[in-house]
Short mmCIF file of C-alpha atoms in Angstrom, two decimals:
data_model
loop_
_atom_site.label_atom_id
_atom_site.label_comp_id
_atom_site.label_asym_id
_atom_site.label_seq_id
_atom_site.Cartn_x
_atom_site.Cartn_y
_atom_site.Cartn_z
CA MET A 1 110.65 173.72 130.03
CA LEU A 2 109.06 169.76 130.27
CA CYS A 3 105.46 169.48 128.53
CA TRP A 4 103.42 166.11 129.52
CA GLU A 5 101.72 165.09 126.36
CA GLY A 6 100.01 162.42 124.26
CA ALA A 7 101.78 160.46 121.19
CA SER A 8 99.16 162.05 118.64
CA ASP A 9 95.70 162.12 119.92
CA TYR A 10 96.15 165.35 122.51
CA ASP A 11 95.78 168.82 122.38
CA ALA A 12 98.26 171.60 122.58
CA PRO A 13 98.67 172.53 126.84
CA ALA A 14 96.41 175.29 127.46
CA THR A 15 97.84 176.92 130.75
CA ALA A 16 96.96 180.15 132.09
CA SER A 17 99.62 181.79 134.41
CA SER A 18 99.69 185.54 136.04
CA ALA A 19 102.82 187.67 136.54
CA LEU A 20 104.03 190.56 137.63
CA PRO A 21 103.37 193.52 135.27
CA SER A 22 107.12 194.06 134.91
CA GLN A 23 108.76 190.72 135.59
CA ALA A 24 109.01 187.74 133.32
CA LEU A 25 108.03 183.85 133.99
CA HIS A 26 111.31 182.24 133.65
CA ALA A 27 110.13 179.42 136.17
CA ASN A 28 109.49 175.49 134.34
CA THR A 29 105.92 174.72 134.70
CA PHE A 30 104.14 171.57 133.92
CA THR A 31 100.99 171.49 131.79
CA HIS A 32 98.18 168.81 131.62
CA SER A 33 97.23 167.37 128.43
CA SER A 34 93.51 165.46 127.83
CA ARG A 35 92.87 163.29 125.21
CA LYS A 36 90.23 164.15 122.30
CA SER A 37 86.89 162.53 122.56
CA SER A 38 84.32 162.56 119.70
CA VAL A 39 81.65 162.35 122.47
CA PRO A 40 81.13 165.00 124.86
CA LEU A 41 81.33 165.11 128.33
CA PRO A 42 77.93 165.60 130.25
CA TRP A 43 78.93 168.78 131.58
CA SER A 44 80.61 169.82 128.65
CA THR A 45 76.94 170.80 126.83
CA THR A 46 76.80 174.04 129.26
CA THR A 47 76.95 177.28 127.04
CA HIS A 48 77.07 179.87 129.76
CA ALA A 49 80.61 179.47 130.50
CA THR A 50 83.15 181.63 128.15
CA HIS A 51 86.57 181.57 127.21
CA ASN A 52 88.28 184.13 129.37
CA MET A 53 91.76 183.11 128.84
CA GLU A 54 94.18 184.47 126.29
CA GLN A 55 94.74 181.75 123.91
CA ILE A 56 98.35 181.15 122.48
CA SER A 57 98.75 181.33 118.70
CA GLY A 58 100.88 178.55 117.41
CA PRO A 59 102.50 175.77 119.48
CA PRO A 60 105.68 176.52 121.41
CA ALA A 61 109.16 176.07 120.30
CA LYS A 62 110.66 173.36 120.78
CA THR A 63 114.09 173.09 122.46
CA GLY A 64 115.10 169.64 123.32
CA THR A 65 114.56 165.97 121.51
CA PHE A 66 111.11 164.45 122.04
CA TYR A 67 110.78 161.69 124.61
CA GLN A 68 107.52 159.08 124.22
CA THR A 69 106.98 156.07 126.21
CA PRO A 70 108.12 152.86 124.64
CA ARG A 71 104.98 150.87 125.48
CA SER A 72 101.04 151.51 125.68
CA HIS A 73 98.64 149.86 127.65
CA PRO A 74 94.87 149.78 126.82
CA TRP A 75 94.09 151.89 130.31
CA ARG A 76 96.06 154.59 129.93
CA PRO A 77 97.35 156.80 127.00
CA THR A 78 100.80 156.90 125.73
CA MET A 79 102.93 159.49 127.91
CA GLY A 80 105.76 161.76 126.21
CA TYR A 81 107.56 164.77 127.29
CA GLU A 82 109.51 167.27 125.21
CA ALA A 83 111.28 170.75 125.90
CA VAL A 84 110.00 173.94 124.95
CA GLU A 85 110.09 177.76 125.53
CA VAL A 86 107.73 179.50 127.06
CA THR A 87 106.56 182.93 125.91
CA PRO A 88 105.56 185.24 128.85
CA LEU A 89 101.87 186.52 128.87
CA HIS A 90 100.67 189.76 128.98
CA GLU A 91 99.33 191.29 131.80
CA GLN A 92 95.06 191.60 132.21
CA PRO A 93 92.66 192.06 135.07
CA ILE A 94 91.00 188.99 136.63
CA THR A 95 87.59 187.85 135.27
CA ASN A 96 86.72 184.81 137.41
CA GLN A 97 83.44 185.69 139.12
CA LEU A 98 83.66 183.10 141.88
CA VAL A 99 86.89 185.24 143.04
CA ALA A 100 85.67 188.27 145.19
CA SER A 101 87.16 191.28 144.84
CA SER A 102 86.96 191.73 148.30
CA TYR A 103 89.04 188.31 149.35
CA SER A 104 91.83 189.91 147.08
CA PRO A 105 95.46 190.72 149.16
CA SER A 106 95.77 194.31 149.70
CA ALA A 107 99.44 194.47 148.78
CA MET A 108 98.48 192.59 145.81
CA CYS A 109 99.42 194.97 142.56
CA ALA A 110 97.76 192.22 139.87
CA ASP A 111 94.79 190.05 139.55
CA PRO A 112 94.71 186.69 140.62
CA VAL A 113 95.68 183.40 138.97
CA THR A 114 93.22 182.08 137.09
CA PHE A 115 93.41 177.65 136.95
CA PRO A 116 91.37 175.18 135.11
CA ASN A 117 88.09 173.89 136.38
CA LEU A 118 87.95 170.40 137.63
CA VAL A 119 84.90 169.40 136.35
CA THR A 120 84.50 171.42 132.90
CA GLY A 121 88.26 170.46 132.31
CA PHE A 122 89.51 173.72 130.48
CA GLU A 123 86.18 175.71 130.48
CA ARG A 124 86.64 178.61 132.79
CA ASN A 125 83.07 179.28 133.16
CA PRO A 126 82.54 179.50 137.11
CA GLN A 127 78.82 179.49 137.10
CA HIS A 128 78.80 176.42 134.75
CA ALA A 129 81.48 174.55 136.91
CA ALA A 130 79.16 175.17 140.13
CA ARG A 131 75.66 174.29 138.41
CA SER A 132 77.24 170.69 137.24
CA ALA A 133 78.44 169.93 140.73
CA LEU A 134 75.44 170.73 142.28
CA TYR A 135 73.80 168.56 139.48
CA THR A 136 75.62 165.28 139.76
CA ARG A 137 75.44 164.90 143.53
CA PHE A 138 73.36 162.45 145.91
CA THR A 139 70.61 162.58 148.74
CA PRO A 140 71.80 160.99 151.92
CA ASN A 141 68.65 158.94 151.74
CA GLU A 142 69.80 157.69 148.74
CA TRP A 143 73.38 156.71 150.00
CA THR A 144 72.25 155.33 152.90
CA THR A 145 69.73 152.99 150.64
CA SER A 146 72.30 152.44 147.98
CA ASN A 147 74.77 150.69 151.33
CA VAL A 148 72.04 148.62 152.55
CA CYS A 149 71.25 147.12 149.15
CA THR A 150 75.02 146.89 148.37
CA TYR A 151 75.04 144.73 151.73
CA ALA A 152 72.04 142.83 151.10
CA ASP A 153 73.39 141.97 147.35
CA ALA A 154 76.74 141.16 148.92
CA ASP A 155 74.71 138.53 151.29
CA LYS A 156 73.20 136.92 148.79
CA ASN A 157 75.87 136.38 146.58
CA ARG A 158 77.80 135.25 149.73
CA ASN A 159 75.00 132.59 150.65
CA TYR A 160 74.62 131.82 147.11
CA SER A 161 78.22 130.74 146.89
CA GLU A 162 78.35 128.99 150.17
CA LYS A 163 75.67 126.70 148.63
CA VAL A 164 77.30 126.29 145.43
CA ARG A 165 80.71 125.00 147.14
CA SER A 166 78.49 122.67 149.50
CA GLU A 167 76.89 121.13 146.66
CA ALA A 168 80.33 121.06 144.73
CA VAL A 169 82.22 119.09 147.67
CA ARG A 170 78.76 116.69 147.84
CA LEU A 171 79.19 116.45 144.27
CA MET A 172 82.52 115.38 144.48
CA ARG A 173 82.50 113.05 147.11
CA GLU A 174 79.69 111.14 145.81
CA THR A 175 81.58 110.69 142.40
CA ASP A 176 84.63 109.96 143.71
CA GLU A 177 82.72 106.90 145.62
CA LYS A 178 80.93 106.33 142.92
CA THR A 179 84.25 106.06 140.49
CA SER A 180 86.04 104.07 143.51
CA GLN A 181 83.33 101.53 143.93
CA GLY A 182 82.98 101.12 140.01
CA GLN A 183 86.45 100.48 139.97
CA ARG A 184 86.69 98.08 142.75
CA ASP A 185 83.80 96.34 140.89
CA ALA A 186 85.62 95.97 137.59
CA ALA A 187 88.35 94.97 139.10
CA ARG A 188 86.41 92.29 141.13
CA ARG A 189 84.72 91.24 137.68
CA LEU A 190 88.14 90.94 136.43
CA GLY A 191 89.46 89.03 138.94
CA GLU A 192 86.39 86.97 138.46
CA ARG A 193 87.24 86.44 134.59
CA ILE A 194 90.90 85.80 135.50
CA THR A 195 89.74 82.61 137.53
CA ASP A 196 87.40 81.28 134.53
CA ILE A 197 89.74 81.88 132.45
CA THR A 198 92.56 79.78 134.32
CA PHE A 199 90.48 76.89 134.87
CA TRP A 200 88.96 76.39 131.08
CA ARG A 201 92.81 77.05 130.61
CA ASN A 202 94.03 74.48 132.75
CA GLU A 203 91.35 72.15 131.60
CA LEU A 204 92.03 71.86 128.11
CA THR A 205 95.75 71.91 128.76
CA THR A 206 95.45 68.51 130.85
CA GLU A 207 92.81 67.48 128.32
CA LEU A 208 95.69 68.09 125.65
CA GLU A 209 98.28 66.43 127.38
CA LYS A 210 95.95 63.63 127.41
CA LEU A 211 95.27 63.44 123.55
CA ILE A 212 98.75 64.21 122.98
CA ALA A 213 100.03 61.12 124.71
CA GLU A 214 97.23 59.23 123.04
CA SER A 215 98.31 60.63 119.57
CA ALA A 216 101.69 59.21 120.67
CA GLN A 217 100.13 55.53 121.48
CA LEU A 218 97.96 55.68 118.47
CA THR A 219 101.10 56.35 116.43
CA ASP A 220 103.23 53.68 117.71
CA THR A 221 100.39 51.31 116.71
CA LYS A 222 100.17 52.62 113.33
CA ARG A 223 104.05 51.97 113.30
CA ASN A 224 103.29 48.79 114.54
CA VAL A 225 100.84 48.20 111.54
CA GLN A 226 102.89 49.11 109.32
CA LYS A 227 105.57 46.78 110.00
CA ALA A 228 103.66 44.15 110.53
CA LEU A 229 101.92 44.63 107.21
CA GLN A 230 105.67 45.15 105.71
CA ASP A 231 106.79 41.51 107.54
CA LEU A 232 104.07 39.65 105.77
CA GLU A 233 105.41 40.81 102.28
CA PRO A 234 108.60 38.19 102.61
CA PRO A 235 106.49 35.13 103.70
CA LEU A 236 104.29 35.89 100.99
CA HIS A 237 107.17 36.14 98.63
CA ILE A 238 108.81 32.98 100.19
CA ALA A 239 105.64 30.76 100.09
CA GLN A 240 105.13 32.13 96.25
CA GLU A 241 108.84 31.33 95.83
CA CYS A 242 108.42 27.48 96.57
CA LEU A 243 105.26 26.89 94.83
CA TYR A 244 107.32 28.58 91.39
CA HIS A 245 110.09 26.30 92.86
CA ARG A 246 108.19 23.26 92.83
CA GLU A 247 106.97 23.68 89.60
CA SER A 248 110.27 22.83 88.38
CA ARG A 249 109.96 19.25 89.84
CA LYS A 250 110.15 16.50 87.14
CA GLY A 251 108.52 13.36 86.20
CA ILE A 252 106.67 11.52 89.13
CA GLU A 253 107.91 14.43 91.71
CA LEU A 254 104.70 16.79 90.05
CA VAL A 255 102.43 15.66 92.97
CA HIS A 256 99.99 17.33 94.71
CA ASP A 257 101.34 16.51 98.21
CA HIS A 258 100.42 18.05 101.51
CA VAL A 259 103.57 20.62 101.27
CA GLU A 260 102.14 22.31 98.42
CA LYS A 261 98.32 22.24 100.16
CA SER A 262 100.31 24.02 102.44
CA LEU A 263 101.61 26.61 100.83
CA LEU A 264 98.31 27.77 99.04
CA VAL A 265 96.43 27.76 102.38
CA GLU A 266 99.70 30.08 103.34
CA VAL A 267 99.13 32.46 100.21
CA ASP A 268 95.53 32.95 101.17
CA ASN A 269 96.03 33.46 104.82
CA LEU A 270 98.46 36.30 103.89
CA ARG A 271 96.95 37.90 101.38
CA ALA A 272 93.66 37.98 104.33
CA SER A 273 96.14 39.22 106.58
CA GLN A 274 97.36 41.80 104.50
CA GLU A 275 93.78 43.10 103.35
CA LYS A 276 92.51 43.36 106.90
CA LEU A 277 96.02 45.12 108.07
CA SER A 278 95.59 47.70 105.34
CA GLN A 279 91.67 48.72 105.97
CA LEU A 280 93.01 48.73 109.90
CA LEU A 281 95.85 51.17 108.80
CA ALA A 282 93.57 53.17 106.68
CA LYS A 283 91.62 53.51 109.88
CA ILE A 284 94.39 54.68 112.21
CA THR A 285 95.17 57.02 109.26
CA LYS A 286 91.97 58.63 110.02
CA GLN A 287 91.87 58.59 113.73
CA LEU A 288 95.31 60.32 113.72
CA ALA A 289 94.00 63.06 111.47
CA ASP A 290 91.17 63.44 113.75
CA CYS A 291 92.93 63.89 116.86
CA ARG A 292 95.54 66.20 115.13
CA ALA A 293 92.35 68.13 114.38
CA ALA A 294 91.23 67.89 117.89
CA GLN A 295 94.29 68.77 119.43
CA HIS A 296 95.00 71.92 116.86
CA SER A 297 91.53 73.25 118.12
CA LEU A 298 92.64 72.86 121.30
CA GLU A 299 96.31 74.62 120.79
CA ASP A 300 94.35 77.46 119.42
CA ASP A 301 91.94 77.69 121.95
CA ILE A 302 94.82 77.43 124.60
CA SER A 303 96.49 80.06 122.84
CA HIS A 304 93.44 82.64 122.78
CA LYS A 305 93.39 81.90 126.50
CA GLU A 306 96.65 82.52 127.61
CA SER A 307 96.60 85.90 125.21
CA ALA A 308 93.52 86.75 127.13
CA LEU A 309 94.81 86.07 130.37
CA GLY A 310 98.04 87.74 129.64
CA ILE A 311 95.54 91.15 129.28
CA ASP A 312 93.06 90.82 131.39
CA SER A 313 95.78 90.23 134.19
CA ILE A 314 97.47 93.27 132.85
CA CYS A 315 94.05 94.90 133.20
CA HIS A 316 93.40 93.78 136.71
CA GLN A 317 97.08 94.98 137.85
CA LEU A 318 96.10 98.60 136.35
CA ASN A 319 95.17 101.53 138.87
CA ASN A 320 95.05 104.78 139.05
CA TYR A 321 98.93 105.42 138.76
CA SER A 322 99.71 102.89 136.46
CA ARG A 323 102.04 103.93 133.53
CA GLY A 324 100.62 103.45 129.99
CA ILE A 325 96.79 104.82 130.98
CA ASN A 326 95.38 107.01 128.17
CA TYR A 327 92.03 108.36 126.90
CA TYR A 328 90.58 106.36 124.20
CA GLY A 329 87.66 108.63 123.10
CA GLY A 330 84.64 106.27 121.58
CA ILE A 331 85.79 103.08 122.90
CA GLU A 332 82.46 102.49 125.15
CA LYS A 333 80.75 102.61 122.02
CA TYR A 334 82.86 99.98 119.84
CA ASP A 335 81.80 96.64 120.60
CA PRO A 336 84.13 94.09 119.32
CA THR A 337 82.74 91.18 121.54
CA VAL A 338 81.73 87.99 119.43
CA SER A 339 80.57 85.82 122.13
CA THR A 340 78.61 85.62 125.53
CA PRO A 341 79.83 83.71 128.64
CA GLY A 342 77.72 81.03 127.89
CA THR A 343 78.79 79.90 124.47
CA TRP A 344 82.43 81.13 125.29
CA SER A 345 82.52 78.14 128.07
CA GLY A 346 80.33 76.01 125.68
CA SER A 347 83.31 76.50 122.78
CA SER A 348 85.74 75.32 125.38
CA SER A 349 83.35 72.24 126.58
CA THR A 350 82.56 71.25 123.25
CA ARG A 351 86.16 71.05 122.11
CA ILE A 352 87.52 69.14 125.32
CA ASN A 353 84.26 66.97 124.61
CA ASN A 354 85.03 66.29 121.55
CA SER A 355 89.19 65.54 122.36
CA HIS A 356 87.48 63.22 125.06
CA SER A 357 85.33 61.57 121.68
CA GLU A 358 88.66 61.27 119.58
CA ARG A 359 90.58 59.65 122.58
CA SER A 360 87.98 57.00 123.39
CA LYS A 361 87.70 56.04 119.51
CA SER A 362 91.60 56.04 119.59
CA CYS A 363 91.61 53.56 122.46
CA GLN A 364 89.56 51.45 120.99
CA LEU A 365 91.48 51.29 117.66
CA ARG A 366 94.63 50.77 119.53
CA SER A 367 92.81 47.68 121.16
CA ASP A 368 91.69 46.56 117.75
CA ALA A 369 94.83 46.89 116.52
CA GLU A 370 96.79 45.32 119.01
CA SER A 371 94.23 41.91 118.48
CA LEU A 372 94.13 42.22 114.94
CA ILE A 373 98.08 41.96 114.93
CA ASN A 374 98.42 39.30 117.29
CA ALA A 375 95.92 37.55 115.41
CA VAL A 376 97.64 37.61 112.32
CA ALA A 377 100.73 36.66 114.01
CA THR A 378 99.02 33.59 115.35
CA SER A 379 97.45 32.60 111.72
CA VAL A 380 100.98 33.53 109.90
CA TRP A 381 102.77 31.21 112.52
CA ASP A 382 100.11 28.47 112.38
CA CYS A 383 100.63 28.22 108.39
CA TRP A 384 103.98 29.29 108.58
CA SER A 385 104.74 25.88 111.05
CA ASN A 386 102.31 23.26 109.34
CA THR A 387 104.11 24.40 105.69
CA ASN A 388 107.54 23.95 107.57
CA ASN A 389 106.35 20.68 109.15
CA ALA A 390 104.92 19.50 105.68
CA PHE A 391 108.33 20.32 104.30
CA ASN A 392 110.12 18.50 106.98
CA ASN A 393 108.00 15.42 106.71
CA ARG A 394 108.30 15.29 103.26
CA ALA A 395 112.25 15.95 103.58
CA SER A 396 112.02 13.16 106.06
CA GLU A 397 111.01 10.90 103.31
CA MET A 398 113.42 11.60 101.05
CA LEU A 399 116.48 11.29 103.30
CA GLU A 400 116.67 7.65 103.58
CA ALA A 401 120.14 7.53 101.29
CA LYS A 402 121.55 10.91 102.91
CA SER A 403 124.47 10.81 104.96
CA LYS A 404 126.10 13.18 107.60
CA MET A 405 128.50 14.90 105.11
CA GLN A 406 125.90 15.98 103.16
CA LEU A 407 124.16 17.23 106.21
CA HIS A 408 127.32 19.10 106.61
CA LEU A 409 127.51 19.74 102.90
CA HIS A 410 124.29 21.50 103.23
CA LYS A 411 124.65 23.18 106.38
CA THR A 412 128.26 24.64 105.31
CA GLN A 413 126.07 25.97 101.98
CA GLN A 414 123.78 27.59 104.15
CA GLU A 415 126.22 29.17 106.45
CA ILE A 416 128.23 30.64 103.65
CA PHE A 417 125.14 32.26 101.93
CA ASP A 418 124.28 33.42 105.53
CA VAL A 419 127.51 34.61 105.91
CA GLU A 420 128.10 36.38 102.71
CA LYS A 421 124.66 38.50 103.50
CA HIS A 422 126.35 39.53 106.72
CA ILE A 423 129.25 40.73 105.01
CA GLU A 424 126.82 42.76 102.68
CA LEU A 425 125.09 43.71 105.41
CA LEU A 426 128.48 45.02 106.88
CA ARG A 427 129.63 47.01 103.95
CA LYS A 428 126.23 48.86 103.76
CA ALA A 429 126.26 49.43 107.14
CA ILE A 430 129.81 51.04 107.15
CA ASN A 431 128.82 53.00 103.51
CA ASP A 432 125.91 54.24 105.77
CA LYS A 433 128.21 55.75 108.10
CA SER A 434 129.74 57.80 105.74
CA ASN A 435 126.91 60.43 105.38
CA PRO A 436 126.01 61.27 109.01
CA MET A 437 130.07 61.16 109.58
CA LYS A 438 129.79 63.79 106.46
CA VAL A 439 127.04 65.53 108.24
CA ALA A 440 128.27 65.95 111.56
CA GLN A 441 132.08 67.10 110.79
CA THR A 442 130.32 70.04 108.29
CA ARG A 443 127.99 71.15 110.97
CA LEU A 444 131.35 71.35 113.16
CA GLU A 445 133.46 73.12 110.58
CA ALA A 446 130.65 75.38 109.77
CA ARG A 447 129.92 76.05 113.23
CA ALA A 448 133.72 76.91 113.79
CA HIS A 449 133.12 80.06 111.74
CA ARG A 450 130.80 81.59 114.41
CA PRO A 451 132.28 84.99 115.21
CA GLY A 452 133.80 85.89 118.52
CA ILE A 453 132.50 85.14 121.68
CA GLU A 454 129.61 83.20 119.35
CA MET A 455 132.16 80.55 119.41
CA CYS A 456 130.83 78.72 122.55
CA ARG A 457 131.43 75.16 123.59
CA ASP A 458 127.92 74.24 123.89
CA ASN A 459 125.89 71.35 124.39
CA ALA A 460 125.74 71.14 120.67
CA HIS A 461 129.51 71.45 120.02
CA LEU A 462 129.66 68.81 122.76
CA ARG A 463 126.94 66.79 121.02
CA LEU A 464 128.44 66.91 117.54
CA VAL A 465 131.67 65.73 118.85
CA GLU A 466 130.61 63.34 120.36
CA GLU A 467 128.43 62.23 117.74
CA VAL A 468 131.73 61.95 115.40
CA CYS A 469 133.87 59.85 118.00
CA THR A 470 130.82 57.27 118.30
CA ILE A 471 130.35 56.92 114.13
CA GLN A 472 134.09 56.35 114.21
CA ASP A 473 134.21 54.03 117.23
CA SER A 474 131.15 52.44 115.63
CA VAL A 475 132.73 51.80 111.71
CA ALA A 476 135.87 50.42 113.27
CA THR A 477 133.77 48.29 115.28
CA LEU A 478 132.41 46.98 112.01
CA HIS A 479 135.74 47.03 110.17
CA ARG A 480 136.77 44.56 112.51
CA LYS A 481 133.34 42.45 112.05
CA LEU A 482 133.85 42.71 108.65
CA GLN A 483 137.53 41.17 108.83
CA GLU A 484 135.99 38.52 110.93
CA ALA A 485 133.46 37.33 108.52
CA GLU A 486 135.58 37.57 105.27
CA ALA A 487 138.07 35.48 107.10
CA GLN A 488 135.18 32.85 108.45
CA HIS A 489 133.84 33.19 104.74
CA GLN A 490 137.34 32.11 103.29
CA GLN A 491 137.04 29.16 105.80
CA LEU A 492 133.80 28.03 104.47
CA LEU A 493 134.62 28.41 101.42
CA ARG A 494 137.49 25.86 102.05
CA THR A 495 135.56 23.97 103.84
CA LYS A 496 132.49 23.85 101.38
CA SER A 497 135.25 22.59 98.52
CA GLN A 498 136.55 19.36 100.51
CA LEU A 499 132.97 18.39 100.86
CA GLU A 500 131.76 19.10 97.26
CA SER A 501 134.40 16.39 96.26
CA ASN A 502 132.47 14.00 98.18
CA LEU A 503 128.89 15.13 97.32
CA LYS A 504 128.33 15.58 93.37
CA GLN A 505 125.35 13.13 92.79
CA LYS A 506 123.36 14.99 95.64
CA VAL A 507 121.61 17.44 93.36
CA ASP A 508 117.87 15.35 92.71
CA ALA A 509 114.41 16.64 94.25
CA LEU A 510 115.69 16.87 97.37
CA PHE A 511 117.89 20.25 96.21
CA ILE A 512 114.28 21.65 95.75
CA ASP A 513 112.96 21.40 98.87
CA ARG A 514 115.58 21.42 101.20
CA GLU A 515 118.01 23.78 99.46
CA LYS A 516 115.80 25.97 97.53
CA CYS A 517 112.47 26.07 99.94
CA MET A 518 113.39 25.21 103.09
CA GLY A 519 116.99 27.64 102.44
CA LEU A 520 114.18 30.34 101.79
CA ARG A 521 111.98 29.61 104.65
CA ARG A 522 114.80 29.14 107.21
CA SER A 523 115.75 33.00 106.40
CA PHE A 524 112.64 34.19 107.47
CA PRO A 525 112.16 36.13 110.57
CA VAL A 526 109.81 34.62 112.12
CA ASN A 527 110.80 35.85 115.73
CA ASN A 528 109.69 39.50 114.56
CA THR A 529 106.26 38.51 113.64
CA ILE A 530 105.32 36.93 117.23
CA LYS A 531 106.51 40.01 119.23
CA TYR A 532 103.62 41.78 118.47
#
């Protein structure tokens, strides 16, 4: 027999069955089990019902293996079944008062079977069951009123739901429109900001280019001033040497003549010119520092504006479908700004005005430097010319006994001196080419160790090869010129030896003025000073 029961919380099945007196019950029947509860049901408190069914002592004997559902559910008990053996009941008369004896079949030899009542569970008192069913019913008016209330409540809930839905749709449309309008306004503001940044960046870039060009011109002017200052050293040294040489004159030749006066004036003029150029050079150096500071300020501002322009451009291009957008909670409460639109534009305007002012100062300083260099060059040239004229006049007075041979000898000696200097310069020039050659060849050798595809015949390689070839050609040309100069030097030495045999007596006071003093002054590069 199969019996359904709970896992552990159910009573033993209570089943009543009537059978014929002489017939045993062999059929399989199903019994229902009910979960025990500590709270009594409303209809279980009736005390008039009596137990009329015979109770079975002890559980039935098991004849098979117990089976239980593998998973329980919160809305139903855990069910299972097992095979048990049914014991037949003894014959007993019918006791159910709801069944009338007049309705029993005439051929029935036994009382009818009594089943469990649906209201009281397994309580089998028919009076109790009837009273419980009567007390739990409602009237038709109550039923109608309940339906009307249910309909009214349903209408009310539907109306309220429709109102909520309409308000939600309106709110969604309003919020969508407000969000879209805000996003468009923010994009427009970003576009205006990009336009402002682009304008000021272009202004700063233009001013920076002008400032860089002005700084380059001022640097050239500084270089010219330095060169002019350096070019004043040789004539000053020559003038002082001329004075020292003239102090070696003997006897009546120690005269305070026009040549000596010209030399003293020239020395004073050269020293005054050096002082003026030094002051101008200090001003130019300071102005270059100011221009560099203004340039750095402009470059810093341009760099910041380039960065801001890139960020704002990216922000301006963002939309609802862009990649990389994310939540940043509380970012609207963080205020990292350090300026307002007025101070922001005012800062760039101040930098531009400062740069313009520095450019004006630099331009004025360049003009002053050019005027001063020209004035110094003119004064130096005038003093140099006056002193040379004085030397020439003095020499012309002492050339009464000189012949053309003396002149040729003097020119030959001077030319030998110049050629010797030229030879030394050529040798020095050849030696100076060694280090650049080493650098170029070392670079080529080092680049030959580049790995794999990096061994590229790029512009750097071609330029290094060209540099090596150029240096080699230059060295070869200098060597040829050196050989020519040495050959010419030997020829001049032979000419000098021929002239010296005829000019042994020509070493008097004229030697000091013509050979020492005028020899130094002829070697001074006068044209370089006048080029400014």
